[in-house]
Tab-separated table of C-alpha atoms in Angstrom:
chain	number	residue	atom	x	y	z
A	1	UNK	CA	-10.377	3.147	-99.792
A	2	UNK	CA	-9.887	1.979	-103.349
A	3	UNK	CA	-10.970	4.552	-106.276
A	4	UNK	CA	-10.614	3.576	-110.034
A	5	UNK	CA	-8.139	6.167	-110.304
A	6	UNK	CA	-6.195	6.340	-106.546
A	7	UNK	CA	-6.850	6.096	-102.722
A	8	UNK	CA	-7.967	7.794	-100.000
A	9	UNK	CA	-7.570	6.923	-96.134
A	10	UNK	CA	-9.975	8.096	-93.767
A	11	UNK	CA	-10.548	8.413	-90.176
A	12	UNK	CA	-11.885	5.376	-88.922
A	13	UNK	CA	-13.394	7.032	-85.563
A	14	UNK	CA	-14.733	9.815	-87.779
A	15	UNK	CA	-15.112	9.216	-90.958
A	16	UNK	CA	-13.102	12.463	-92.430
A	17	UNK	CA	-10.680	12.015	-94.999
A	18	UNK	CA	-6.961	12.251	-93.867
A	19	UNK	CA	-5.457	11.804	-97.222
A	20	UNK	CA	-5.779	11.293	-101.053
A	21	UNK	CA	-3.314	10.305	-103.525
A	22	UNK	CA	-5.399	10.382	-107.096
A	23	UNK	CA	-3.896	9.857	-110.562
A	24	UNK	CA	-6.104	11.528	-113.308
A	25	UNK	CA	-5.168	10.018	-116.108
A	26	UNK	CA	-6.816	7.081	-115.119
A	27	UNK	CA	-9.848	8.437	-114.134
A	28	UNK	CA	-12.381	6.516	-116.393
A	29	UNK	CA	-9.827	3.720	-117.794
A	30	UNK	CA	-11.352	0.910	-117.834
A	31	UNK	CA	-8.608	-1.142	-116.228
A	32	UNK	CA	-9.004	-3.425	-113.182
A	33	UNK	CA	-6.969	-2.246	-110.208
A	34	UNK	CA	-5.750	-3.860	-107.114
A	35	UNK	CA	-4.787	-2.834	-104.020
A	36	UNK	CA	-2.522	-4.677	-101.267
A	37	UNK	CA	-1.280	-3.941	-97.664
A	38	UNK	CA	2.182	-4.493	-96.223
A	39	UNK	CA	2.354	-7.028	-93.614
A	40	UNK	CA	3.135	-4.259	-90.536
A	41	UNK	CA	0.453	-2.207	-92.506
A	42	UNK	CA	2.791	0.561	-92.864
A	43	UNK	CA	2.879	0.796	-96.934
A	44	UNK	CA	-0.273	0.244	-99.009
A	45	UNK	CA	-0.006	-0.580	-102.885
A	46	UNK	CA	-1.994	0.223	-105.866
A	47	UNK	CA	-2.503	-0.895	-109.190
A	48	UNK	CA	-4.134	0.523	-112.146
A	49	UNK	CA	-3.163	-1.781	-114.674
A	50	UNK	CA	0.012	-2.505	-114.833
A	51	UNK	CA	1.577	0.160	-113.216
A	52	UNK	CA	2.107	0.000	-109.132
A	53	UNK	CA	2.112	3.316	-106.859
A	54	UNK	CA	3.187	2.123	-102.920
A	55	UNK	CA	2.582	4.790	-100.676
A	56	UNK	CA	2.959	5.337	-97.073
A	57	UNK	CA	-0.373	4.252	-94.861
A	58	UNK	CA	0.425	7.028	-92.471
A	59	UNK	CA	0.794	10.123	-94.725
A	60	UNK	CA	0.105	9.296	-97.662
A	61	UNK	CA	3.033	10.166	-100.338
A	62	UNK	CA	3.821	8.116	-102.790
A	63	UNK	CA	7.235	5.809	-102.060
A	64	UNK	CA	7.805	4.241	-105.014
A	65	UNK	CA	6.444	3.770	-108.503
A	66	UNK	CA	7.105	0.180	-110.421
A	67	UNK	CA	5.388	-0.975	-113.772
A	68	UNK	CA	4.657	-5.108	-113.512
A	69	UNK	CA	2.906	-7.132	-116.482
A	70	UNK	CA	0.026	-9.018	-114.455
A	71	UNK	CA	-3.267	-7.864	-115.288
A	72	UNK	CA	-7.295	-8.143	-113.628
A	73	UNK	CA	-8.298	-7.839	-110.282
A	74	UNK	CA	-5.778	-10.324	-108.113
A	75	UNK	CA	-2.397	-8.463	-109.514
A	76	UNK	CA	-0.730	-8.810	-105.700
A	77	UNK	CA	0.388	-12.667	-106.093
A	78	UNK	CA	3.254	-14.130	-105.574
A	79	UNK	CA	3.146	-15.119	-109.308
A	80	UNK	CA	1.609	-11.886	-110.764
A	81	UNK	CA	2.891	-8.792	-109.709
A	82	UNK	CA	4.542	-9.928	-106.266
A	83	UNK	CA	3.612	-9.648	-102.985
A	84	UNK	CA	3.713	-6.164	-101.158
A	85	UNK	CA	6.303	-6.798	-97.813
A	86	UNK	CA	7.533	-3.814	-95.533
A	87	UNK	CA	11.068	-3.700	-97.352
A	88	UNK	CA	10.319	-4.486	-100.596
A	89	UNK	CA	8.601	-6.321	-103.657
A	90	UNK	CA	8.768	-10.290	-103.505
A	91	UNK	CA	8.470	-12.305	-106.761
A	92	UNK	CA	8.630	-15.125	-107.699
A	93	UNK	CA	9.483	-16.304	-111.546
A	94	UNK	CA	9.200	-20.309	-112.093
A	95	UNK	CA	10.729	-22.744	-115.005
A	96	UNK	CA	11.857	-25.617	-112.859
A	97	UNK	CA	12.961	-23.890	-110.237
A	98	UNK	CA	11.466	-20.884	-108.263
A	99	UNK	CA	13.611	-18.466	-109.005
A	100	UNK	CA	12.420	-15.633	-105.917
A	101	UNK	CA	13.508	-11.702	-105.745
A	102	UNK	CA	13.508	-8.852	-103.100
A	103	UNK	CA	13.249	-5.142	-104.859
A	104	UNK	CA	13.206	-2.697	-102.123
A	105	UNK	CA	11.249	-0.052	-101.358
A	106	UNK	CA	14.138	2.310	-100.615
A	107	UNK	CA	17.164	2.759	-102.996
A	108	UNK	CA	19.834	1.935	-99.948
A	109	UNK	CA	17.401	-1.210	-99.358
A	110	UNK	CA	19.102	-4.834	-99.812
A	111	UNK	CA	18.353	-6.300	-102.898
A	112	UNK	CA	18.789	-9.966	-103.554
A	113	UNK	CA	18.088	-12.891	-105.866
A	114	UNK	CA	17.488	-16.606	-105.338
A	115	UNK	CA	16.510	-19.473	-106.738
A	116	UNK	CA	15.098	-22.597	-104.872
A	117	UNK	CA	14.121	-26.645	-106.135
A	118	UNK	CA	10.732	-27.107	-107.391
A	119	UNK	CA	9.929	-29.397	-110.266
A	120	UNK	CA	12.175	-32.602	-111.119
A	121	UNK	CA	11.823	-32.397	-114.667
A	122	UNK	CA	9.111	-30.246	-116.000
A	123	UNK	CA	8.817	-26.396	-116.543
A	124	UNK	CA	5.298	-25.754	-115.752
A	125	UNK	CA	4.184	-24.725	-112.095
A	126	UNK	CA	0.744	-24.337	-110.683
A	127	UNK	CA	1.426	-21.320	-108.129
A	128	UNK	CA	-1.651	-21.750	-105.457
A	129	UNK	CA	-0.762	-19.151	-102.963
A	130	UNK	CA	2.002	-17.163	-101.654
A	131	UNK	CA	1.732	-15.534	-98.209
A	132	UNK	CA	4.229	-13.062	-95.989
A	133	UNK	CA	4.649	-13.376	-92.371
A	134	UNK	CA	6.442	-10.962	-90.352
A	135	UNK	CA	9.646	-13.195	-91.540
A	136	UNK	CA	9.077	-15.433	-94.145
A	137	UNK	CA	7.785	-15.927	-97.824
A	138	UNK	CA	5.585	-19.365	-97.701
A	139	UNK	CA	4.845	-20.720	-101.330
A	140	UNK	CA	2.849	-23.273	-102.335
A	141	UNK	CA	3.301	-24.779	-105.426
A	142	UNK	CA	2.523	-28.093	-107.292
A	143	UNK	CA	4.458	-29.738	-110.612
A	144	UNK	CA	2.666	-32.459	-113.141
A	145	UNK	CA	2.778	-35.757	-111.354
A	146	UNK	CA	4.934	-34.349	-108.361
A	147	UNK	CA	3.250	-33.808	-104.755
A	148	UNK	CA	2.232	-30.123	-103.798
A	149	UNK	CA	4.932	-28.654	-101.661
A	150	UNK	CA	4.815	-25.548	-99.301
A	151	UNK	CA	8.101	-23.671	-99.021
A	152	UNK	CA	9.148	-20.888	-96.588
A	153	UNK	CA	11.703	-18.382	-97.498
A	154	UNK	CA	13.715	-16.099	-95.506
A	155	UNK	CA	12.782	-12.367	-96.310
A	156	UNK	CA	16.113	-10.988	-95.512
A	157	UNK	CA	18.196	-13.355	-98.015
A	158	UNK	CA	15.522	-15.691	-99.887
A	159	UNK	CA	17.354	-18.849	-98.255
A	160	UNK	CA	15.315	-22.050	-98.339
A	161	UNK	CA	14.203	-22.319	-94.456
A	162	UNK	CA	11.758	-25.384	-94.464
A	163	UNK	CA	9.767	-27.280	-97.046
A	164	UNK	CA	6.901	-30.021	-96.518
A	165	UNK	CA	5.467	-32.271	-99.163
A	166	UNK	CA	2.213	-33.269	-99.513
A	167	UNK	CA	1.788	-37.066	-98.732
A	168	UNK	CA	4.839	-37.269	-97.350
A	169	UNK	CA	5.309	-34.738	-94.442
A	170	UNK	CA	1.247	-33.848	-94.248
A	171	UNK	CA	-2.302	-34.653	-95.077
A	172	UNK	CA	-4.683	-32.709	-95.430
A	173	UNK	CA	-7.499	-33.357	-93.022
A	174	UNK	CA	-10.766	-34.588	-94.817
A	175	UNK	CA	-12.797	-32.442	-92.346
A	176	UNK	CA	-11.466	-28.981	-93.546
A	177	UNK	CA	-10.736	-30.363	-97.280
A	178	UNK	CA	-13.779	-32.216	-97.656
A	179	UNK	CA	-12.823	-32.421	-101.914
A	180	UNK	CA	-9.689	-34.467	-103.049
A	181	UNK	CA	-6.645	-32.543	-103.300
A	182	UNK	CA	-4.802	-32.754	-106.501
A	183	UNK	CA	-1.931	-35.493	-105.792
A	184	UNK	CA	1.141	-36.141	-107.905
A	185	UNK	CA	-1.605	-38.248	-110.385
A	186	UNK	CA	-3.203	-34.592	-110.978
A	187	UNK	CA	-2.431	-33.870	-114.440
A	188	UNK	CA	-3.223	-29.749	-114.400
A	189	UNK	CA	-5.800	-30.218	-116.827
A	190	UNK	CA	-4.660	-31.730	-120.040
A	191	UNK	CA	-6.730	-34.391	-120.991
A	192	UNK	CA	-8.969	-35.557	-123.385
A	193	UNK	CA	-12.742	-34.365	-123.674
């Protein structure tokens, strides 16, 4: 369970706390936290503010400690403070390309850096979601008067391992996304009122 100020895991068949992990100086902050689960459930994260504490679901103690800049209550994106795998952090940094990074959790982990196409000739990105699989990184991102494209990423290098394009290799179907989706005419907001 989240607490402004830590966690604490409890016994789901009785109810009785099996461990705590509280930091007192934020007791009474008023900062937003966040909290986020490893995809194998085995590490848990937590944010107050920007700071990140990952500890271990099974005993508790702390694994790591990392400071981030994103801020309010959805820090765990793939375009705020990263995504929370079993190995390591994933983010995910955009000008016109995406340029994606593993930090692991442990200090002999593999750490690696790559960088992927996205936009043609623009800087700005509209992240919409980033999800881990027991494998993969899948982003989905759009560019100013480019289709949205879904990408999915290796985990254990950050290679490129598919991409599909909006339009081109699906549609959405009308039943599920009854409202239009933004197309490569979607101009991410700027125009006149």
């Amino acid at each position: 369970m989240e607490l402004d100020n830590g966690m604490v895991s409890l016994n789901t068949s009785t109810g009785e706390e099996t461990w705590s992990f509280l930091l007192p100086e934020h007791r009474g902050v008023d900062e937003e936290t966040d909290v986020s689960v490893s995809p194998d459930g085995s590490m848990i994260a937590f944010s107050p503010g920007q700071s990140m504490v990952l500890l271990d679901t099974g005993s508790g103690q702390e694994v790591a400690r990392l400071g981030h800049t994103a801020s309010g209550p959805s820090q765990f994106t793939v375009d705020g403070a990263g995504l929370i795998g079993d190995q390591g952090l994933f983010t995910v940094e955009f000008d016109h390309d995406a340029h994606i990074s593993l930090t692991p959790w442990q200090e002999d982990g593999q750490e690696w850096k790559s960088t992927i196409p996205a936009c043609d000739e623009t800087e700005i990105v509209d992240v919409s979601q980033g999800v881990l699989t027991h494998d993969q990184m899948v982003i989905e991102y759009s560019c100013p008067f480019q289709e949205p494209v879904t990408v999915g990423v290796d985990q254990s290098d950050g290679q490129e391992l598919w991409r599909l394009t909006q339009g081109k290799d699906y549609s959405p179907d009308p039943d599920i996304f009854p409202a239009p989706i933004p197309s490569a005419e979607y101009d991410f907001g700027w125009w006149e009122t």
